[in-house]
Amino acid sequence: MLALRPNCECCDRDLPPDSRDAYICSFECTFCGDCRDGALKGHCPNCGGELVRRPVRPAAKLVNNPASMQRVLKADGCPPAF
């Protein structure tokens, strides 16, 4: 099950579970659309994989399957992807 991380790893922007501006790679690294389209150019800076829009979990399902509260942030920001 997807963790639905709460923020962009680059800029720390909040990305709630219903955000349509959250993008993930196959390892669930999470980024906002501005970082994805800007410096990252559509690729994860961690693995080089494609960043695709994260699906939205229906609100009723969040009750028993909540989104992660653990924030992940790159200490030095995001370098351009591979």
PDB file of C-alpha atoms in Angstrom:
ATOM      1  CA  MET A   1       0.000   0.000   0.000  1.00  0.00           C
ATOM      2  CA  LEU A   2       1.287   3.474  -0.830  1.00  0.00           C
ATOM      3  CA  ALA A   3       2.555   5.485   2.135  1.00  0.00           C
ATOM      4  CA  LEU A   4       1.186   8.786   0.753  1.00  0.00           C
ATOM      5  CA  ARG A   5       4.051  10.853   2.139  1.00  0.00           C
ATOM      6  CA  PRO A   6       2.979  14.306   3.334  1.00  0.00           C
ATOM      7  CA  ASN A   7       5.513  16.567   1.615  1.00  0.00           C
ATOM      8  CA  CYS A   8       7.797  17.256  -1.319  1.00  0.00           C
ATOM      9  CA  GLU A   9      11.298  15.936  -0.655  1.00  0.00           C
ATOM     10  CA  CYS A  10      12.819  18.978  -2.382  1.00  0.00           C
ATOM     11  CA  CYS A  11      10.953  22.055  -1.173  1.00  0.00           C
ATOM     12  CA  ASP A  12       8.982  20.600   1.781  1.00  0.00           C
ATOM     13  CA  ARG A  13       5.658  21.752   0.304  1.00  0.00           C
ATOM     14  CA  ASP A  14       2.675  20.052   1.949  1.00  0.00           C
ATOM     15  CA  LEU A  15       1.102  17.337  -0.212  1.00  0.00           C
ATOM     16  CA  PRO A  16      -2.055  16.085   1.525  1.00  0.00           C
ATOM     17  CA  PRO A  17      -3.483  12.675   0.582  1.00  0.00           C
ATOM     18  CA  ASP A  18      -5.986  14.259  -1.816  1.00  0.00           C
ATOM     19  CA  SER A  19      -3.386  16.365  -3.646  1.00  0.00           C
ATOM     20  CA  ARG A  20      -3.393  16.110  -7.423  1.00  0.00           C
ATOM     21  CA  ASP A  21       0.011  17.803  -7.459  1.00  0.00           C
ATOM     22  CA  ALA A  22       1.960  14.931  -5.833  1.00  0.00           C
ATOM     23  CA  TYR A  23       4.316  12.839  -7.966  1.00  0.00           C
ATOM     24  CA  ILE A  24       6.108   9.615  -7.039  1.00  0.00           C
ATOM     25  CA  CYS A  25       8.664   7.209  -8.465  1.00  0.00           C
ATOM     26  CA  SER A  26       8.449   3.423  -8.083  1.00  0.00           C
ATOM     27  CA  PHE A  27      10.165   3.741  -4.667  1.00  0.00           C
ATOM     28  CA  GLU A  28       7.558   6.303  -3.514  1.00  0.00           C
ATOM     29  CA  CYS A  29       9.960   9.227  -3.383  1.00  0.00           C
ATOM     30  CA  THR A  30       7.518  12.138  -3.394  1.00  0.00           C
ATOM     31  CA  PHE A  31       7.729  15.529  -5.105  1.00  0.00           C
ATOM     32  CA  CYS A  32       5.437  18.422  -5.985  1.00  0.00           C
ATOM     33  CA  GLY A  33       4.639  19.350  -9.573  1.00  0.00           C
ATOM     34  CA  ASP A  34       6.806  22.486  -9.512  1.00  0.00           C
ATOM     35  CA  CYS A  35       9.930  20.516  -8.515  1.00  0.00           C
ATOM     36  CA  ARG A  36       9.050  17.658 -10.894  1.00  0.00           C
ATOM     37  CA  ASP A  37       8.663  19.973 -13.866  1.00  0.00           C
ATOM     38  CA  GLY A  38      11.508  22.310 -12.874  1.00  0.00           C
ATOM     39  CA  ALA A  39      14.867  21.057 -11.634  1.00  0.00           C
ATOM     40  CA  LEU A  40      13.934  17.369 -11.734  1.00  0.00           C
ATOM     41  CA  LYS A  41      12.674  17.380 -15.331  1.00  0.00           C
ATOM     42  CA  GLY A  42      10.293  14.496 -14.615  1.00  0.00           C
ATOM     43  CA  HIS A  43      12.835  12.124 -13.049  1.00  0.00           C
ATOM     44  CA  CYS A  44      13.555  11.107  -9.469  1.00  0.00           C
ATOM     45  CA  PRO A  45      16.892  12.499  -8.213  1.00  0.00           C
ATOM     46  CA  ASN A  46      17.308   9.407  -6.017  1.00  0.00           C
ATOM     47  CA  CYS A  47      16.870   6.571  -8.513  1.00  0.00           C
ATOM     48  CA  GLY A  48      16.486   8.262 -11.904  1.00  0.00           C
ATOM     49  CA  GLY A  49      13.030   6.758 -12.370  1.00  0.00           C
ATOM     50  CA  GLU A  50      10.038   8.461 -13.934  1.00  0.00           C
ATOM     51  CA  LEU A  51       7.878  10.618 -11.676  1.00  0.00           C
ATOM     52  CA  VAL A  52       4.172   9.961 -12.193  1.00  0.00           C
ATOM     53  CA  ARG A  53       1.103  11.458 -10.528  1.00  0.00           C
ATOM     54  CA  ARG A  54       0.377   9.826  -7.182  1.00  0.00           C
ATOM     55  CA  PRO A  55      -3.118   8.336  -6.996  1.00  0.00           C
ATOM     56  CA  VAL A  56      -5.593   9.816  -4.539  1.00  0.00           C
ATOM     57  CA  ARG A  57      -6.849   7.447  -1.845  1.00  0.00           C
ATOM     58  CA  PRO A  58     -10.603   7.846  -1.281  1.00  0.00           C
ATOM     59  CA  ALA A  59     -11.348   9.725   1.947  1.00  0.00           C
ATOM     60  CA  ALA A  60     -13.377   6.816   3.354  1.00  0.00           C
ATOM     61  CA  LYS A  61     -10.357   4.525   2.974  1.00  0.00           C
ATOM     62  CA  LEU A  62      -8.076   6.951   4.833  1.00  0.00           C
ATOM     63  CA  VAL A  63      -9.924   6.129   8.065  1.00  0.00           C
ATOM     64  CA  ASN A  64      -8.465   2.611   8.257  1.00  0.00           C
ATOM     65  CA  ASN A  65      -5.491   3.248   5.961  1.00  0.00           C
ATOM     66  CA  PRO A  66      -4.133   6.697   6.901  1.00  0.00           C
ATOM     67  CA  ALA A  67      -1.474   8.580   5.004  1.00  0.00           C
ATOM     68  CA  SER A  68       2.042   8.707   6.413  1.00  0.00           C
ATOM     69  CA  MET A  69       2.898  11.519   8.817  1.00  0.00           C
ATOM     70  CA  GLN A  70       6.665  11.060   8.358  1.00  0.00           C
ATOM     71  CA  ARG A  71       8.202  13.917   6.402  1.00  0.00           C
ATOM     72  CA  VAL A  72      11.170  13.155   4.151  1.00  0.00           C
ATOM     73  CA  LEU A  73      13.350  16.086   3.127  1.00  0.00           C
ATOM     74  CA  LYS A  74      16.635  16.220   1.257  1.00  0.00           C
ATOM     75  CA  ALA A  75      19.003  18.236   3.482  1.00  0.00           C
ATOM     76  CA  ASP A  76      20.649  19.976   0.514  1.00  0.00           C
ATOM     77  CA  GLY A  77      17.531  20.366  -1.580  1.00  0.00           C
ATOM     78  CA  CYS A  78      17.231  18.604  -4.895  1.00  0.00           C
ATOM     79  CA  PRO A  79      19.961  18.499  -7.473  1.00  0.00           C
ATOM     80  CA  PRO A  80      18.902  17.979 -11.070  1.00  0.00           C
ATOM     81  CA  ALA A  81      17.921  14.373 -11.735  1.00  0.00           C
ATOM     82  CA  PHE A  82      20.164  11.961 -13.628  1.00  0.00           C
TER      83      PHE A  82
END
